[in-house]
Coordinates of C-alpha atoms in Angstrom, one line a residue:
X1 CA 0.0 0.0 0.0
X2 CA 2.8 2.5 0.9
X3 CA 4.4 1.7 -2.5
X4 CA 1.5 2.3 -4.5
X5 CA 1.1 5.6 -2.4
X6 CA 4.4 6.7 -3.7
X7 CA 4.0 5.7 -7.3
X8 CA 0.9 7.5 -7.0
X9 CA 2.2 10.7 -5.6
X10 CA 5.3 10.6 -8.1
X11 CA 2.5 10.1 -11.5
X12 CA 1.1 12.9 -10.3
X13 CA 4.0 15.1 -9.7
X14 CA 5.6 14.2 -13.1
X15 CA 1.9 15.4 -14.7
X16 CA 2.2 18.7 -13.1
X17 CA 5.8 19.2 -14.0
X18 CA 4.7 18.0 -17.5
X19 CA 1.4 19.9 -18.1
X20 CA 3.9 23.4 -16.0
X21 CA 6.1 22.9 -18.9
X22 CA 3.9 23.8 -22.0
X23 CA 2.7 26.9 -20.6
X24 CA 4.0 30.4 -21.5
X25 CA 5.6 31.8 -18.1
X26 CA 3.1 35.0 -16.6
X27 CA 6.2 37.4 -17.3
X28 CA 6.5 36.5 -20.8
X29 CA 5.8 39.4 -23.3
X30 CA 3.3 38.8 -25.7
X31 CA 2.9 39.4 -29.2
X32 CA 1.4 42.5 -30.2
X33 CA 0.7 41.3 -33.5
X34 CA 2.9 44.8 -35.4
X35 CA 6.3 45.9 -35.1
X36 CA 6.7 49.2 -36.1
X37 CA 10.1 49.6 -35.3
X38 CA 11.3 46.8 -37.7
X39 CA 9.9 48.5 -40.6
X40 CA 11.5 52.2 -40.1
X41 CA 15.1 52.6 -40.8
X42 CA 17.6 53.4 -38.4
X43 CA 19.3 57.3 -38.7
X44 CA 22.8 57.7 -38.2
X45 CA 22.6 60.1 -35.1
X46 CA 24.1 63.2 -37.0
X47 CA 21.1 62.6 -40.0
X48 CA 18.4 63.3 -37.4
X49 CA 19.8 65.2 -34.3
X50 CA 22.0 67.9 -33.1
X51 CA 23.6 68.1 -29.8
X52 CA 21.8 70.7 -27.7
X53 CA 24.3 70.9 -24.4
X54 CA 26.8 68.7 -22.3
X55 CA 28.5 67.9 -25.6
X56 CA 31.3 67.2 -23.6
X57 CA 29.8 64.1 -22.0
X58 CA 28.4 62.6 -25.4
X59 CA 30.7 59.7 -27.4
X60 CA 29.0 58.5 -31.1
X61 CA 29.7 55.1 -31.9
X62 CA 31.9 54.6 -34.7
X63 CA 29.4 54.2 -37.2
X64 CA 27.7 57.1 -36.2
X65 CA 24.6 55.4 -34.8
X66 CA 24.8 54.7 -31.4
X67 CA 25.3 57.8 -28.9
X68 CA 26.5 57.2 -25.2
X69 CA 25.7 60.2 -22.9
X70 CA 26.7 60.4 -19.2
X71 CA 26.1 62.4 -16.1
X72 CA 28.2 63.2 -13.4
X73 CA 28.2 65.9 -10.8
X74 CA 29.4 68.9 -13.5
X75 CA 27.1 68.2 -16.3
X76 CA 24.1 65.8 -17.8
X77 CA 23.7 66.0 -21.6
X78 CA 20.9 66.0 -24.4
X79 CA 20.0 66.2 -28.0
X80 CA 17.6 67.5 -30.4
X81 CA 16.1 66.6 -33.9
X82 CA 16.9 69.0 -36.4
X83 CA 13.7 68.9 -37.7
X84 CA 10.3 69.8 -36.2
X85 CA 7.1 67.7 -36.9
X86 CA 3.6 67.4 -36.7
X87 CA 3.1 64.1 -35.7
X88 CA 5.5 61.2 -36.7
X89 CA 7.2 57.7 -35.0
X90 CA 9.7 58.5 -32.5
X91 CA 12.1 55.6 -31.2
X92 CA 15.2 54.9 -29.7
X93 CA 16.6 51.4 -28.2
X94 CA 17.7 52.5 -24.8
X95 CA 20.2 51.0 -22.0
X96 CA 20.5 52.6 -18.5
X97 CA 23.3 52.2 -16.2
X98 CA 22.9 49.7 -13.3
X99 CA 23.7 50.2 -9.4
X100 CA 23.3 53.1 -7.6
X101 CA 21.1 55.5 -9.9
X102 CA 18.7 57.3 -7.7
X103 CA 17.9 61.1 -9.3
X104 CA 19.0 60.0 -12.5
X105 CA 15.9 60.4 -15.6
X106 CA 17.2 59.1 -19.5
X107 CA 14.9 60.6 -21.2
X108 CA 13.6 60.6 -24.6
X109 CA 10.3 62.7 -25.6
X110 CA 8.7 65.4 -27.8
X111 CA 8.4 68.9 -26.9
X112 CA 8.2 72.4 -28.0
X113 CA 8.7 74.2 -24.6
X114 CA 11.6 76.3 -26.7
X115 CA 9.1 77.6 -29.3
X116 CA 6.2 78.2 -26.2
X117 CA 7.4 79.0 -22.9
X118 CA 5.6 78.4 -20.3
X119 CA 2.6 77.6 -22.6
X120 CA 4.2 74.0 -23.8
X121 CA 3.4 70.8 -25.1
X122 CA 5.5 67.7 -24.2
X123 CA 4.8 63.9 -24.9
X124 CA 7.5 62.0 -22.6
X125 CA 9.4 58.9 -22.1
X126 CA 11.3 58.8 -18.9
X127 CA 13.5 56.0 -17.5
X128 CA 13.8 56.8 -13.5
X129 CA 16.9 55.6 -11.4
X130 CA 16.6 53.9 -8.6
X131 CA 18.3 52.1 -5.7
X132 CA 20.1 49.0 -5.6
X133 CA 17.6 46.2 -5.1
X134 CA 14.2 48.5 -6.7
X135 CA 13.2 48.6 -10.1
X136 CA 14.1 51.2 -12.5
X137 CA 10.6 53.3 -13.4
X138 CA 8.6 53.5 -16.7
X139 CA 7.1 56.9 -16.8
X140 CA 5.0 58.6 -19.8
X141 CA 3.2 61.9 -19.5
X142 CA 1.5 63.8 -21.9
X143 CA 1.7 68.0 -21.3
X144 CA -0.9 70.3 -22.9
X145 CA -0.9 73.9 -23.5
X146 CA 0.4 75.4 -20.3
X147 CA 3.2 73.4 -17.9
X148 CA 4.9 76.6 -16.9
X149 CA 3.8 79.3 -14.4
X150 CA 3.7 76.9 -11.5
X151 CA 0.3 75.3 -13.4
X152 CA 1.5 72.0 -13.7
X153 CA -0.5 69.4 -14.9
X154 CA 0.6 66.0 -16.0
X155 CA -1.0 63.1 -17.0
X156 CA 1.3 60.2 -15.4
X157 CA 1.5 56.4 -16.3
X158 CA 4.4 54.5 -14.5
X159 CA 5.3 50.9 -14.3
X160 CA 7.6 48.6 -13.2
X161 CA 9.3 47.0 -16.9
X162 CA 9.1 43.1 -16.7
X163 CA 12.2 42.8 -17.8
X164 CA 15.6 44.4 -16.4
X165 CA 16.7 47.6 -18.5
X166 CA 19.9 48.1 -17.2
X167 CA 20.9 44.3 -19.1
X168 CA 20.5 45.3 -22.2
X169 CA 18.6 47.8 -24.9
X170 CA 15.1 48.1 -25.3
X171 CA 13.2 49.9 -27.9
X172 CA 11.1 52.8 -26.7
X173 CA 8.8 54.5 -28.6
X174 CA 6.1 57.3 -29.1
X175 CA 3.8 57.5 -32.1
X176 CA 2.0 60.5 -32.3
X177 CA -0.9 61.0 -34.9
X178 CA -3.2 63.4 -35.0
X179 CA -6.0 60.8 -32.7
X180 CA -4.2 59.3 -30.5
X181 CA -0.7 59.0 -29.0
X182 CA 0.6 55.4 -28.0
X183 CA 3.9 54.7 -26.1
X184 CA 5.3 51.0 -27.2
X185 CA 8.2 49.5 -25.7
X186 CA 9.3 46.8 -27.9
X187 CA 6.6 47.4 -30.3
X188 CA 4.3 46.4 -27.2
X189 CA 1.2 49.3 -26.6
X190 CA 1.9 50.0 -22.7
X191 CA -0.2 53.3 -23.8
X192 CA -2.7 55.1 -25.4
X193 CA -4.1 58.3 -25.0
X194 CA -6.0 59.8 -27.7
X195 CA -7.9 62.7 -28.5
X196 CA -11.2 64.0 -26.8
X197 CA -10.7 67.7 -26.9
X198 CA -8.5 70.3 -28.7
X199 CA -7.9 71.5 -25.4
X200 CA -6.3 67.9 -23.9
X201 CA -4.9 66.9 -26.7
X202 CA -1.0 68.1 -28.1
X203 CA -0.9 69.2 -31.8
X204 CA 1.1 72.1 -32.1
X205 CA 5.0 71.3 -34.1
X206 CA 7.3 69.9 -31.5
X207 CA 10.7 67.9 -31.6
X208 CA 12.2 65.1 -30.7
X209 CA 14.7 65.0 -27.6
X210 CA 16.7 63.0 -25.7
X211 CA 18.9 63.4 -22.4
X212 CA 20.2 62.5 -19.0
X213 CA 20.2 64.7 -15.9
X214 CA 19.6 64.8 -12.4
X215 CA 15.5 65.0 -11.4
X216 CA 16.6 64.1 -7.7
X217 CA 14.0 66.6 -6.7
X218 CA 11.0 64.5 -8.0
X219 CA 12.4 61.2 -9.6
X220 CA 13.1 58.3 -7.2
X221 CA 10.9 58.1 -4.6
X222 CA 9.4 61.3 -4.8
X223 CA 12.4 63.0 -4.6
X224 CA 13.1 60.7 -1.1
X225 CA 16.5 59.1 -2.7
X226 CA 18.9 61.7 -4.5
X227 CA 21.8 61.1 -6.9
X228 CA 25.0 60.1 -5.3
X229 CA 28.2 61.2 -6.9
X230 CA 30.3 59.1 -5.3
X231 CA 28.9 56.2 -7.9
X232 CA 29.6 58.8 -10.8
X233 CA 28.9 58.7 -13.7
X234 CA 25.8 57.6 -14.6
X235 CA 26.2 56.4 -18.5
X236 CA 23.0 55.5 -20.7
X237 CA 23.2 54.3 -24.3
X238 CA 21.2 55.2 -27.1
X239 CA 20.8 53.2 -30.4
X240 CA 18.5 52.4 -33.3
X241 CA 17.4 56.1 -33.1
X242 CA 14.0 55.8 -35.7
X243 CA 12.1 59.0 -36.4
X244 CA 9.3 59.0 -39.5
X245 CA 6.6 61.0 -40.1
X246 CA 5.4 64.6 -41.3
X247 CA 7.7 67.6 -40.8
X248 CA 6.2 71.0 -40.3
X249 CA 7.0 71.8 -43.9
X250 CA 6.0 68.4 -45.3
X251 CA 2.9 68.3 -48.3
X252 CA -0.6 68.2 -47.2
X253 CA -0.6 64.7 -48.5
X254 CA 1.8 63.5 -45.9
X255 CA 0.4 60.7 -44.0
X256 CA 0.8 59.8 -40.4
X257 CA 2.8 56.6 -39.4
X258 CA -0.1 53.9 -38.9
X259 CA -1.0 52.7 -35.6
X260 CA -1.9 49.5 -36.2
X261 CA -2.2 46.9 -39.6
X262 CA -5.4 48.8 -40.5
X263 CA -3.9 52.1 -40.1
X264 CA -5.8 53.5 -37.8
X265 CA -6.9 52.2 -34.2
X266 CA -4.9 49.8 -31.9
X267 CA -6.0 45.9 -33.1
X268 CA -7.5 43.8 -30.8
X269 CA -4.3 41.8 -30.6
X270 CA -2.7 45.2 -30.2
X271 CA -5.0 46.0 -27.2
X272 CA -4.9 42.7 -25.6
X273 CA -0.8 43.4 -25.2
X274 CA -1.5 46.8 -24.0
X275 CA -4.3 45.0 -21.2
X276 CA -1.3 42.5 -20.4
X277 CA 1.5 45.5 -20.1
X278 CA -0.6 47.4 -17.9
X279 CA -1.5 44.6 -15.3
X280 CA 1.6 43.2 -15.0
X281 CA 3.4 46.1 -15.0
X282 CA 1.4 49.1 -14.4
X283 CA 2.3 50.9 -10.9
X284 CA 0.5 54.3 -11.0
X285 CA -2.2 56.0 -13.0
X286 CA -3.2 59.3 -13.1
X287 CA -7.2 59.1 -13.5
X288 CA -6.6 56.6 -10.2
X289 CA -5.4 59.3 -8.5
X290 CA -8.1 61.0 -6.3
X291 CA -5.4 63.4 -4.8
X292 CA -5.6 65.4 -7.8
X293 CA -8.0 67.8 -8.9
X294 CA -9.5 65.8 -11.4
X295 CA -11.0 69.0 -13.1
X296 CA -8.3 69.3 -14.9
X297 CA -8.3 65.7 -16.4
X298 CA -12.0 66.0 -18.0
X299 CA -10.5 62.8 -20.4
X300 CA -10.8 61.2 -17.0

């Protein structure tokens, strides 16, 4: 009896291990169904982009397509397109430094804060440092008319990436049509916020940016952990920098960079990746948050 007992106990276990085996692990990405990014070209950095300051901590790749930018204690760095647009495909592939990064924001984003102080529109990207042992955060936002003059109002998504972004690149990306804006991250929707008003919505020109400097006020934490110059300097890596669309000057016939395989609206298999992104990873919502005013977010 006790050795049909084990028998029976080690059938079983064999069936689980088995049966355990043939299913996709939780954390693994799904398909989103289009890959954007594989079908836009990759820009040597000086084709698209300019330095805009800390050129002294910038290094370009030999090729001329990969740019390395660092931060330490005298300086961040950051870039901007040459070009202005009206709505376009943004990407980079992205790798952040590991350890000790508290403070520290890569950035990459659209803005035109140059052409409208105080009265600017931004769509952002934003890799957060952290402390040894936490995750680096995920944050987009989406400014409209007006960030300046101590009227700040954001529109915040963060998560927590299921996967580490200091081991390697990642492609991040913004695609920004006149409807909607969606934020991929290896071609994967984790966003989309699209247009219910004139007034919520950014269409004015705006360029493309990228950069690393210290946001220790606000970035890890609140603004609880601070950067720490003693682990100096913080280096991120930027690669397969991506950017097609209209230009401000571009023909009226110019079309927008579809969103989806119909060209317009995310497909349901698009969707269903974003729904998987945003429950596995999702940490913070700004529609969630009943702190705020919310009659400033009528999209709400």
């Amino acid at each position: 009896m006790e050795q049909r007992g084990t028998l029976l106990i080690f059938v079983v276990v064999v069936v689980v291990l088995v049966a355990g085996s043939a299913v996709q692990p939780s954390g693994a990405q799904p398909s989103p169904g289009y890959y954007p990014s594989r079908t836009i070209r990759s820009m040597a950095f000086g084709e698209g982009y300019n330095n805009l300051w800390g050129a002294q901590h910038q290094t370009l790749s030999p090729d001329q397509k990969a740019l390395t930018v660092w931060m330490d204690r005298s300086s961040g760095s950051g870039f901007k397109s040459k070009r202005s647009y009206r709505n376009g495909y943004f990407g980079a592939s992205i790798k952040v430094p590991p350890g000790y990064t508290a403070g520290v924001n890569t950035a990459f984003y659209l803005s035109n804060n140059e052409l409208y102080p105080g009265k600017h529109d931004e769509i952002d990207i934003e890799l957060l440092g952290t402390v040894p042992g936490e995750p680096w955060t995920l944050q987009t936002n989406v400014y409209v008319r007006g960030t300046g003059d101590g009227r700040i109002i954001g529109r915040e998504m963060r998560f927590h990436l299921w996967f580490d972004p200091t081991a390697d690149f990642h492609h991040y990306a913004i695609l920004w049509n006149p409807d909607q804006i969606v934020f991929l991250v290896d071609d994967v929707p984790v966003r989309r916020y699209h247009r219910e008003a004139a007034f919520t919505y950014p269409d004015r020109e705006m360029w493309a940016y990228g950069s690393i400097w210290d946001a220790s006020d606000w970035a890890t934490d609140g603004g609880r952990y601070k950067s720490d110059y003693r682990y100096q300097p913080f280096v991120s890596r930027y690669s397969e920098l991506k950017i097609a669309g209209c230009e401000v000057g571009a023909a009226a016939s110019c079309r927008p960079v579809p969103a989806s395989p119909s060209g317009a609206m995310l497909s349901a298999q698009q969707n269903a990746a974003m729904l998987w992104a945003q429950q596995m990873s999702m940490v913070y919502y700004y529609c969630q948050d009943y702190s705020r005013n919310h009659a400033n977010y009528p999209e709400c």
